[in-house]
Amino acid sequence: MDGNTVKAILFDLDNTLIETSRAGGHAIQKTSELLKTTLALDDDTILTICNKFKQKLQHESFDPAAGRSIDEVRVGHWEESLKETVGSRSSPSLAAQCYYMWKNTRLEVLNLSPEICSLLRELRGRYKLLLLTNGITETQREKVEAVGCEEFFDAIVVGGEHAEQKPFVSIFKLCFNMLGVEAKDCVMVGDSLDTDIQGGFNAQVRATVWISSAGGSLPDGSVKPDYTIPTVLELPHVLEQLK
């Protein structure tokens, strides 16, 4: 590391600042309860339906130009998951109920903890802060609004609003330009090795910080972060070392 002063911090959102995976689990649980009440299904069948939905969500390909909203696409995920599992016992209206139960519950559960709010306020006094999140515009903007994090950042960049997302260098250059800084002035903080850490490496930021609650073991062939911490709350310790 050289002696340059860190001027800006780029933060990922999901599973870095907010516990999206935990919120998603809670949302699936509530949707499971809806299915049990509506169709009187056994637990194994409900689990199959929910797992199918999660797989479709994971492998989702969304094109805004195709004429369907992301809500319509995801109602379709539930409709397909139900039909594949229980056939004619499902209905489009039940699929819509499942989707909005899942979506609304997830948004209700998502939040910035008081500790993370305090951290961001403290950092905002010393650094420029930018939120850089991959994903579909509507989905990510809904999360930003739900957790009320706009006040903590100088800028918010959603990958789905641009030609390329993390880990491509172009979106990082956009962020640097928005903040009026250079790559060597910045630290990238996130939970994804493939997008956050690889992207920071590609863009040649001053340092990459991997949030790994699981303990920080790296998969074979993975990019190596400069620092690994179990929670973003430990970021000040890293910044001290970068002074």
PDB file of C-alpha atoms in Angstrom:
ATOM      1  CA  MET A   1       0.000   0.000   0.000  1.00  0.00           C
ATOM      2  CA  ASP A   2       1.202   3.482  -0.767  1.00  0.00           C
ATOM      3  CA  GLY A   3       0.745   6.595   1.305  1.00  0.00           C
ATOM      4  CA  ASN A   4      -2.270   8.009  -0.517  1.00  0.00           C
ATOM      5  CA  THR A   5      -5.119   9.171   1.676  1.00  0.00           C
ATOM      6  CA  VAL A   6      -8.451   7.403   1.245  1.00  0.00           C
ATOM      7  CA  LYS A   7     -11.007   9.960   0.070  1.00  0.00           C
ATOM      8  CA  ALA A   8     -14.022   7.843  -0.817  1.00  0.00           C
ATOM      9  CA  ILE A   9     -15.690   4.552   0.083  1.00  0.00           C
ATOM     10  CA  LEU A  10     -17.906   2.587  -2.295  1.00  0.00           C
ATOM     11  CA  PHE A  11     -20.392   0.305  -0.548  1.00  0.00           C
ATOM     12  CA  ASP A  12     -22.382  -2.615  -1.876  1.00  0.00           C
ATOM     13  CA  LEU A  13     -25.939  -2.833  -0.494  1.00  0.00           C
ATOM     14  CA  ASP A  14     -27.268  -6.418  -0.275  1.00  0.00           C
ATOM     15  CA  ASN A  15     -25.720  -8.519   2.502  1.00  0.00           C
ATOM     16  CA  THR A  16     -23.191  -5.760   3.101  1.00  0.00           C
ATOM     17  CA  LEU A  17     -25.261  -2.973   4.656  1.00  0.00           C
ATOM     18  CA  ILE A  18     -28.610  -4.784   4.814  1.00  0.00           C
ATOM     19  CA  GLU A  19     -29.339  -8.455   5.527  1.00  0.00           C
ATOM     20  CA  THR A  20     -31.117  -9.297   2.284  1.00  0.00           C
ATOM     21  CA  SER A  21     -30.654 -13.066   2.628  1.00  0.00           C
ATOM     22  CA  ARG A  22     -32.174 -13.072   6.121  1.00  0.00           C
ATOM     23  CA  ALA A  23     -35.084 -10.916   4.944  1.00  0.00           C
ATOM     24  CA  GLY A  24     -35.619 -13.252   1.996  1.00  0.00           C
ATOM     25  CA  GLY A  25     -35.768 -16.238   4.346  1.00  0.00           C
ATOM     26  CA  HIS A  26     -38.392 -14.521   6.476  1.00  0.00           C
ATOM     27  CA  ALA A  27     -40.388 -13.645   3.350  1.00  0.00           C
ATOM     28  CA  ILE A  28     -40.327 -17.277   2.187  1.00  0.00           C
ATOM     29  CA  GLN A  29     -41.551 -18.376   5.627  1.00  0.00           C
ATOM     30  CA  LYS A  30     -44.527 -15.995   5.465  1.00  0.00           C
ATOM     31  CA  THR A  31     -45.346 -17.113   1.935  1.00  0.00           C
ATOM     32  CA  SER A  32     -45.169 -20.744   3.073  1.00  0.00           C
ATOM     33  CA  GLU A  33     -47.758 -19.973   5.735  1.00  0.00           C
ATOM     34  CA  LEU A  34     -50.007 -18.449   3.057  1.00  0.00           C
ATOM     35  CA  LEU A  35     -49.709 -21.595   0.921  1.00  0.00           C
ATOM     36  CA  LYS A  36     -50.467 -23.826   3.879  1.00  0.00           C
ATOM     37  CA  THR A  37     -53.597 -21.844   4.716  1.00  0.00           C
ATOM     38  CA  THR A  38     -54.812 -21.533   1.131  1.00  0.00           C
ATOM     39  CA  LEU A  39     -54.126 -24.996  -0.288  1.00  0.00           C
ATOM     40  CA  ALA A  40     -53.654 -27.076   2.883  1.00  0.00           C
ATOM     41  CA  LEU A  41     -50.374 -28.407   1.501  1.00  0.00           C
ATOM     42  CA  ASP A  42     -47.873 -30.475   3.458  1.00  0.00           C
ATOM     43  CA  ASP A  43     -44.521 -28.981   4.417  1.00  0.00           C
ATOM     44  CA  ASP A  44     -42.516 -30.933   1.819  1.00  0.00           C
ATOM     45  CA  THR A  45     -44.733 -29.736  -1.040  1.00  0.00           C
ATOM     46  CA  ILE A  46     -44.530 -26.144   0.167  1.00  0.00           C
ATOM     47  CA  LEU A  47     -40.750 -26.433   0.406  1.00  0.00           C
ATOM     48  CA  THR A  48     -40.617 -27.725  -3.178  1.00  0.00           C
ATOM     49  CA  ILE A  49     -42.682 -24.769  -4.444  1.00  0.00           C
ATOM     50  CA  CYS A  50     -40.547 -22.237  -2.576  1.00  0.00           C
ATOM     51  CA  ASN A  51     -37.288 -23.822  -3.696  1.00  0.00           C
ATOM     52  CA  LYS A  52     -38.464 -23.708  -7.306  1.00  0.00           C
ATOM     53  CA  PHE A  53     -39.250 -20.008  -6.916  1.00  0.00           C
ATOM     54  CA  LYS A  54     -35.818 -19.313  -5.415  1.00  0.00           C
ATOM     55  CA  GLN A  55     -34.122 -21.165  -8.284  1.00  0.00           C
ATOM     56  CA  LYS A  56     -36.072 -19.166 -10.857  1.00  0.00           C
ATOM     57  CA  LEU A  57     -35.183 -15.960  -9.013  1.00  0.00           C
ATOM     58  CA  GLN A  58     -31.507 -16.915  -8.927  1.00  0.00           C
ATOM     59  CA  HIS A  59     -31.389 -17.607 -12.664  1.00  0.00           C
ATOM     60  CA  GLU A  60     -33.649 -14.732 -13.603  1.00  0.00           C
ATOM     61  CA  SER A  61     -33.023 -12.852 -16.833  1.00  0.00           C
ATOM     62  CA  PHE A  62     -34.934  -9.582 -16.994  1.00  0.00           C
ATOM     63  CA  ASP A  63     -35.166  -7.344 -20.052  1.00  0.00           C
ATOM     64  CA  PRO A  64     -37.136  -4.122 -19.498  1.00  0.00           C
ATOM     65  CA  ALA A  65     -37.533  -3.804 -23.263  1.00  0.00           C
ATOM     66  CA  ALA A  66     -39.556  -7.041 -23.368  1.00  0.00           C
ATOM     67  CA  GLY A  67     -42.648  -5.209 -22.149  1.00  0.00           C
ATOM     68  CA  ARG A  68     -43.153  -6.955 -18.797  1.00  0.00           C
ATOM     69  CA  SER A  69     -42.457  -5.375 -15.425  1.00  0.00           C
ATOM     70  CA  ILE A  70     -40.258  -7.138 -12.893  1.00  0.00           C
ATOM     71  CA  ASP A  71     -43.364  -7.675 -10.755  1.00  0.00           C
ATOM     72  CA  GLU A  72     -45.074  -9.477 -13.645  1.00  0.00           C
ATOM     73  CA  VAL A  73     -41.996 -11.603 -14.272  1.00  0.00           C
ATOM     74  CA  ARG A  74     -41.786 -12.640 -10.630  1.00  0.00           C
ATOM     75  CA  VAL A  75     -45.501 -13.388 -10.363  1.00  0.00           C
ATOM     76  CA  GLY A  76     -44.739 -15.682 -13.290  1.00  0.00           C
ATOM     77  CA  HIS A  77     -42.014 -17.406 -11.261  1.00  0.00           C
ATOM     78  CA  TRP A  78     -44.552 -18.249  -8.566  1.00  0.00           C
ATOM     79  CA  GLU A  79     -47.163 -19.317 -11.138  1.00  0.00           C
ATOM     80  CA  GLU A  80     -44.707 -21.711 -12.787  1.00  0.00           C
ATOM     81  CA  SER A  81     -43.479 -23.049  -9.437  1.00  0.00           C
ATOM     82  CA  LEU A  82     -47.036 -23.762  -8.326  1.00  0.00           C
ATOM     83  CA  LYS A  83     -48.088 -25.383 -11.611  1.00  0.00           C
ATOM     84  CA  GLU A  84     -44.966 -27.563 -11.716  1.00  0.00           C
ATOM     85  CA  THR A  85     -45.669 -28.813  -8.199  1.00  0.00           C
ATOM     86  CA  VAL A  86     -49.458 -28.969  -7.682  1.00  0.00           C
ATOM     87  CA  GLY A  87     -50.829 -28.568 -11.209  1.00  0.00           C
ATOM     88  CA  SER A  88     -54.422 -27.379 -11.519  1.00  0.00           C
ATOM     89  CA  ARG A  89     -54.742 -26.669  -7.795  1.00  0.00           C
ATOM     90  CA  SER A  90     -52.861 -23.423  -8.393  1.00  0.00           C
ATOM     91  CA  SER A  91     -54.172 -20.231  -9.980  1.00  0.00           C
ATOM     92  CA  PRO A  92     -52.772 -16.948 -11.308  1.00  0.00           C
ATOM     93  CA  SER A  93     -54.414 -15.086  -8.419  1.00  0.00           C
ATOM     94  CA  LEU A  94     -52.670 -17.321  -5.865  1.00  0.00           C
ATOM     95  CA  ALA A  95     -49.352 -16.775  -7.650  1.00  0.00           C
ATOM     96  CA  ALA A  96     -49.860 -13.014  -7.356  1.00  0.00           C
ATOM     97  CA  GLN A  97     -50.734 -13.358  -3.656  1.00  0.00           C
ATOM     98  CA  CYS A  98     -47.560 -15.375  -3.079  1.00  0.00           C
ATOM     99  CA  TYR A  99     -45.402 -12.855  -4.907  1.00  0.00           C
ATOM    100  CA  TYR A 100     -46.704  -9.789  -3.106  1.00  0.00           C
ATOM    101  CA  MET A 101     -46.547 -11.558   0.259  1.00  0.00           C
ATOM    102  CA  TRP A 102     -42.892 -12.417  -0.472  1.00  0.00           C
ATOM    103  CA  LYS A 103     -42.011  -8.993  -1.867  1.00  0.00           C
ATOM    104  CA  ASN A 104     -43.740  -6.882   0.781  1.00  0.00           C
ATOM    105  CA  THR A 105     -42.516  -9.007   3.683  1.00  0.00           C
ATOM    106  CA  ARG A 106     -38.945  -8.804   2.432  1.00  0.00           C
ATOM    107  CA  LEU A 107     -39.122  -5.016   2.126  1.00  0.00           C
ATOM    108  CA  GLU A 108     -40.691  -4.696   5.585  1.00  0.00           C
ATOM    109  CA  VAL A 109     -37.948  -6.770   7.201  1.00  0.00           C
ATOM    110  CA  LEU A 110     -35.047  -4.999   5.475  1.00  0.00           C
ATOM    111  CA  ASN A 111     -33.455  -2.247   7.526  1.00  0.00           C
ATOM    112  CA  LEU A 112     -30.234  -0.451   8.308  1.00  0.00           C
ATOM    113  CA  SER A 113     -29.332  -1.326  11.885  1.00  0.00           C
ATOM    114  CA  PRO A 114     -28.773   1.575  14.298  1.00  0.00           C
ATOM    115  CA  GLU A 115     -25.107   0.540  14.481  1.00  0.00           C
ATOM    116  CA  ILE A 116     -24.673   0.727  10.710  1.00  0.00           C
ATOM    117  CA  CYS A 117     -26.497   4.076  10.576  1.00  0.00           C
ATOM    118  CA  SER A 118     -24.101   5.388  13.214  1.00  0.00           C
ATOM    119  CA  LEU A 119     -21.107   4.063  11.276  1.00  0.00           C
ATOM    120  CA  LEU A 120     -22.251   5.701   8.034  1.00  0.00           C
ATOM    121  CA  ARG A 121     -22.848   9.037   9.762  1.00  0.00           C
ATOM    122  CA  GLU A 122     -19.362   8.895  11.239  1.00  0.00           C
ATOM    123  CA  LEU A 123     -17.739   7.989   7.919  1.00  0.00           C
ATOM    124  CA  ARG A 124     -19.724  10.627   6.012  1.00  0.00           C
ATOM    125  CA  GLY A 125     -17.933  13.270   8.046  1.00  0.00           C
ATOM    126  CA  ARG A 126     -14.537  12.119   6.785  1.00  0.00           C
ATOM    127  CA  TYR A 127     -15.070  10.470   3.397  1.00  0.00           C
ATOM    128  CA  LYS A 128     -17.227  10.683   0.313  1.00  0.00           C
ATOM    129  CA  LEU A 129     -19.628   7.737   0.360  1.00  0.00           C
ATOM    130  CA  LEU A 130     -21.274   6.093  -2.646  1.00  0.00           C
ATOM    131  CA  LEU A 131     -23.704   3.192  -2.752  1.00  0.00           C
ATOM    132  CA  LEU A 132     -23.021   0.913  -5.733  1.00  0.00           C
ATOM    133  CA  THR A 133     -25.511  -1.914  -6.084  1.00  0.00           C
ATOM    134  CA  ASN A 134     -26.075  -4.371  -8.908  1.00  0.00           C
ATOM    135  CA  GLY A 135     -29.568  -5.361  -9.871  1.00  0.00           C
ATOM    136  CA  ILE A 136     -32.814  -4.365 -11.512  1.00  0.00           C
ATOM    137  CA  THR A 137     -33.591  -0.672 -11.143  1.00  0.00           C
ATOM    138  CA  GLU A 138     -37.068  -0.992  -9.629  1.00  0.00           C
ATOM    139  CA  THR A 139     -36.079  -3.726  -7.190  1.00  0.00           C
ATOM    140  CA  GLN A 140     -32.967  -1.973  -5.910  1.00  0.00           C
ATOM    141  CA  ARG A 141     -34.585   1.468  -5.702  1.00  0.00           C
ATOM    142  CA  GLU A 142     -37.416  -0.064  -3.660  1.00  0.00           C
ATOM    143  CA  LYS A 143     -34.867  -1.450  -1.208  1.00  0.00           C
ATOM    144  CA  VAL A 144     -33.074   1.905  -0.975  1.00  0.00           C
ATOM    145  CA  GLU A 145     -36.376   3.621  -0.232  1.00  0.00           C
ATOM    146  CA  ALA A 146     -37.488   0.928   2.238  1.00  0.00           C
ATOM    147  CA  VAL A 147     -34.358   1.245   4.372  1.00  0.00           C
ATOM    148  CA  GLY A 148     -34.103   5.033   4.006  1.00  0.00           C
ATOM    149  CA  CYS A 149     -30.391   5.110   3.251  1.00  0.00           C
ATOM    150  CA  GLU A 150     -30.277   8.054   0.813  1.00  0.00           C
ATOM    151  CA  GLU A 151     -29.194  10.508   3.526  1.00  0.00           C
ATOM    152  CA  PHE A 152     -25.928   8.662   4.133  1.00  0.00           C
ATOM    153  CA  PHE A 153     -24.539   8.819   0.589  1.00  0.00           C
ATOM    154  CA  ASP A 154     -23.184  11.438  -1.761  1.00  0.00           C
ATOM    155  CA  ALA A 155     -24.482   9.330  -4.648  1.00  0.00           C
ATOM    156  CA  ILE A 156     -26.383   6.100  -5.286  1.00  0.00           C
ATOM    157  CA  VAL A 157     -25.650   4.064  -8.422  1.00  0.00           C
ATOM    158  CA  VAL A 158     -27.866   1.131  -9.450  1.00  0.00           C
ATOM    159  CA  GLY A 159     -26.238  -1.182 -11.960  1.00  0.00           C
ATOM    160  CA  GLY A 160     -29.470  -1.881 -13.823  1.00  0.00           C
ATOM    161  CA  GLU A 161     -29.597   1.772 -14.882  1.00  0.00           C
ATOM    162  CA  HIS A 162     -26.310   1.500 -16.789  1.00  0.00           C
ATOM    163  CA  ALA A 163     -24.873  -0.452 -19.701  1.00  0.00           C
ATOM    164  CA  GLU A 164     -22.586  -2.524 -17.452  1.00  0.00           C
ATOM    165  CA  GLN A 165     -22.713  -3.522 -13.784  1.00  0.00           C
ATOM    166  CA  LYS A 166     -20.047  -4.656 -11.318  1.00  0.00           C
ATOM    167  CA  PRO A 167     -17.436  -6.094 -11.920  1.00  0.00           C
ATOM    168  CA  PHE A 168     -17.025  -4.053 -15.140  1.00  0.00           C
ATOM    169  CA  VAL A 169     -14.649  -1.114 -14.915  1.00  0.00           C
ATOM    170  CA  SER A 170     -17.030   1.283 -16.685  1.00  0.00           C
ATOM    171  CA  ILE A 171     -19.444   1.532 -13.762  1.00  0.00           C
ATOM    172  CA  PHE A 172     -16.581   2.128 -11.337  1.00  0.00           C
ATOM    173  CA  LYS A 173     -15.240   4.917 -13.530  1.00  0.00           C
ATOM    174  CA  LEU A 174     -18.715   6.452 -13.496  1.00  0.00           C
ATOM    175  CA  CYS A 175     -18.642   6.374  -9.684  1.00  0.00           C
ATOM    176  CA  PHE A 176     -15.178   7.942  -9.508  1.00  0.00           C
ATOM    177  CA  ASN A 177     -16.306  10.732 -11.819  1.00  0.00           C
ATOM    178  CA  MET A 178     -19.461  11.369  -9.792  1.00  0.00           C
ATOM    179  CA  LEU A 179     -17.384  11.772  -6.638  1.00  0.00           C
ATOM    180  CA  GLY A 180     -14.546  13.683  -8.278  1.00  0.00           C
ATOM    181  CA  VAL A 181     -11.936  11.156  -7.151  1.00  0.00           C
ATOM    182  CA  GLU A 182      -9.512   8.665  -8.695  1.00  0.00           C
ATOM    183  CA  ALA A 183      -9.432   4.907  -8.256  1.00  0.00           C
ATOM    184  CA  LYS A 184      -6.418   5.139  -5.941  1.00  0.00           C
ATOM    185  CA  ASP A 185      -8.461   7.341  -3.592  1.00  0.00           C
ATOM    186  CA  CYS A 186     -11.190   4.718  -3.101  1.00  0.00           C
ATOM    187  CA  VAL A 187     -11.999   1.644  -1.055  1.00  0.00           C
ATOM    188  CA  MET A 188     -14.576  -0.891  -2.290  1.00  0.00           C
ATOM    189  CA  VAL A 189     -16.580  -2.736   0.388  1.00  0.00           C
ATOM    190  CA  GLY A 190     -18.859  -5.677  -0.392  1.00  0.00           C
ATOM    191  CA  ASP A 191     -19.818  -9.298   0.221  1.00  0.00           C
ATOM    192  CA  SER A 192     -19.399 -10.651  -3.316  1.00  0.00           C
ATOM    193  CA  LEU A 193     -15.992 -11.801  -4.492  1.00  0.00           C
ATOM    194  CA  ASP A 194     -17.239 -12.033  -8.088  1.00  0.00           C
ATOM    195  CA  THR A 195     -18.718  -8.541  -8.352  1.00  0.00           C
ATOM    196  CA  ASP A 196     -17.542  -6.280  -5.508  1.00  0.00           C
ATOM    197  CA  ILE A 197     -13.999  -7.505  -4.940  1.00  0.00           C
ATOM    198  CA  GLN A 198     -13.273  -8.487  -8.546  1.00  0.00           C
ATOM    199  CA  GLY A 199     -14.748  -5.178  -9.687  1.00  0.00           C
ATOM    200  CA  GLY A 200     -12.630  -3.197  -7.255  1.00  0.00           C
ATOM    201  CA  PHE A 201      -9.562  -5.146  -8.398  1.00  0.00           C
ATOM    202  CA  ASN A 202     -10.398  -4.507 -12.061  1.00  0.00           C
ATOM    203  CA  ALA A 203     -10.858  -0.797 -11.383  1.00  0.00           C
ATOM    204  CA  GLN A 204      -7.586  -0.643  -9.411  1.00  0.00           C
ATOM    205  CA  VAL A 205      -9.034   0.885  -6.250  1.00  0.00           C
ATOM    206  CA  ARG A 206      -6.786   1.568  -3.290  1.00  0.00           C
ATOM    207  CA  ALA A 207      -8.142  -1.423  -1.344  1.00  0.00           C
ATOM    208  CA  THR A 208     -10.923  -4.018  -1.463  1.00  0.00           C
ATOM    209  CA  VAL A 209     -12.715  -5.107   1.714  1.00  0.00           C
ATOM    210  CA  TRP A 210     -14.642  -8.384   1.663  1.00  0.00           C
ATOM    211  CA  ILE A 211     -17.527  -8.830   4.104  1.00  0.00           C
ATOM    212  CA  SER A 212     -17.557 -12.534   4.939  1.00  0.00           C
ATOM    213  CA  SER A 213     -19.672 -13.597   7.903  1.00  0.00           C
ATOM    214  CA  ALA A 214     -18.813 -17.237   7.131  1.00  0.00           C
ATOM    215  CA  GLY A 215     -15.169 -16.870   8.075  1.00  0.00           C
ATOM    216  CA  GLY A 216     -13.394 -15.731   4.973  1.00  0.00           C
ATOM    217  CA  SER A 217     -12.126 -18.906   3.278  1.00  0.00           C
ATOM    218  CA  LEU A 218     -11.572 -18.188  -0.428  1.00  0.00           C
ATOM    219  CA  PRO A 219     -12.769 -20.532  -3.190  1.00  0.00           C
ATOM    220  CA  ASP A 220     -10.082 -21.870  -5.509  1.00  0.00           C
ATOM    221  CA  GLY A 221      -9.212 -19.413  -8.252  1.00  0.00           C
ATOM    222  CA  SER A 222     -10.984 -16.523  -6.569  1.00  0.00           C
ATOM    223  CA  VAL A 223      -9.754 -12.954  -6.547  1.00  0.00           C
ATOM    224  CA  LYS A 224      -8.042 -12.156  -3.258  1.00  0.00           C
ATOM    225  CA  PRO A 225      -9.396  -9.209  -1.260  1.00  0.00           C
ATOM    226  CA  ASP A 226      -6.975  -6.867   0.471  1.00  0.00           C
ATOM    227  CA  TYR A 227      -8.921  -7.192   3.706  1.00  0.00           C
ATOM    228  CA  THR A 228     -11.563  -9.579   5.034  1.00  0.00           C
ATOM    229  CA  ILE A 229     -13.887  -8.684   7.918  1.00  0.00           C
ATOM    230  CA  PRO A 230     -16.993 -10.476   9.289  1.00  0.00           C
ATOM    231  CA  THR A 231     -19.155  -7.350   9.389  1.00  0.00           C
ATOM    232  CA  VAL A 232     -19.060  -3.868   7.910  1.00  0.00           C
ATOM    233  CA  LEU A 233     -18.958  -2.542  11.481  1.00  0.00           C
ATOM    234  CA  GLU A 234     -15.269  -3.480  11.562  1.00  0.00           C
ATOM    235  CA  LEU A 235     -14.463  -1.236   8.603  1.00  0.00           C
ATOM    236  CA  PRO A 236     -12.959   1.548  10.801  1.00  0.00           C
ATOM    237  CA  HIS A 237     -10.153  -0.846  11.798  1.00  0.00           C
ATOM    238  CA  VAL A 238      -9.286  -1.315   8.118  1.00  0.00           C
ATOM    239  CA  LEU A 239      -9.397   2.406   7.431  1.00  0.00           C
ATOM    240  CA  GLU A 240      -6.991   2.987  10.317  1.00  0.00           C
ATOM    241  CA  GLN A 241      -4.499   0.670   8.607  1.00  0.00           C
ATOM    242  CA  LEU A 242      -4.889   2.574   5.345  1.00  0.00           C
ATOM    243  CA  LYS A 243      -3.928   5.930   6.824  1.00  0.00           C
TER     244      LYS A 243
END
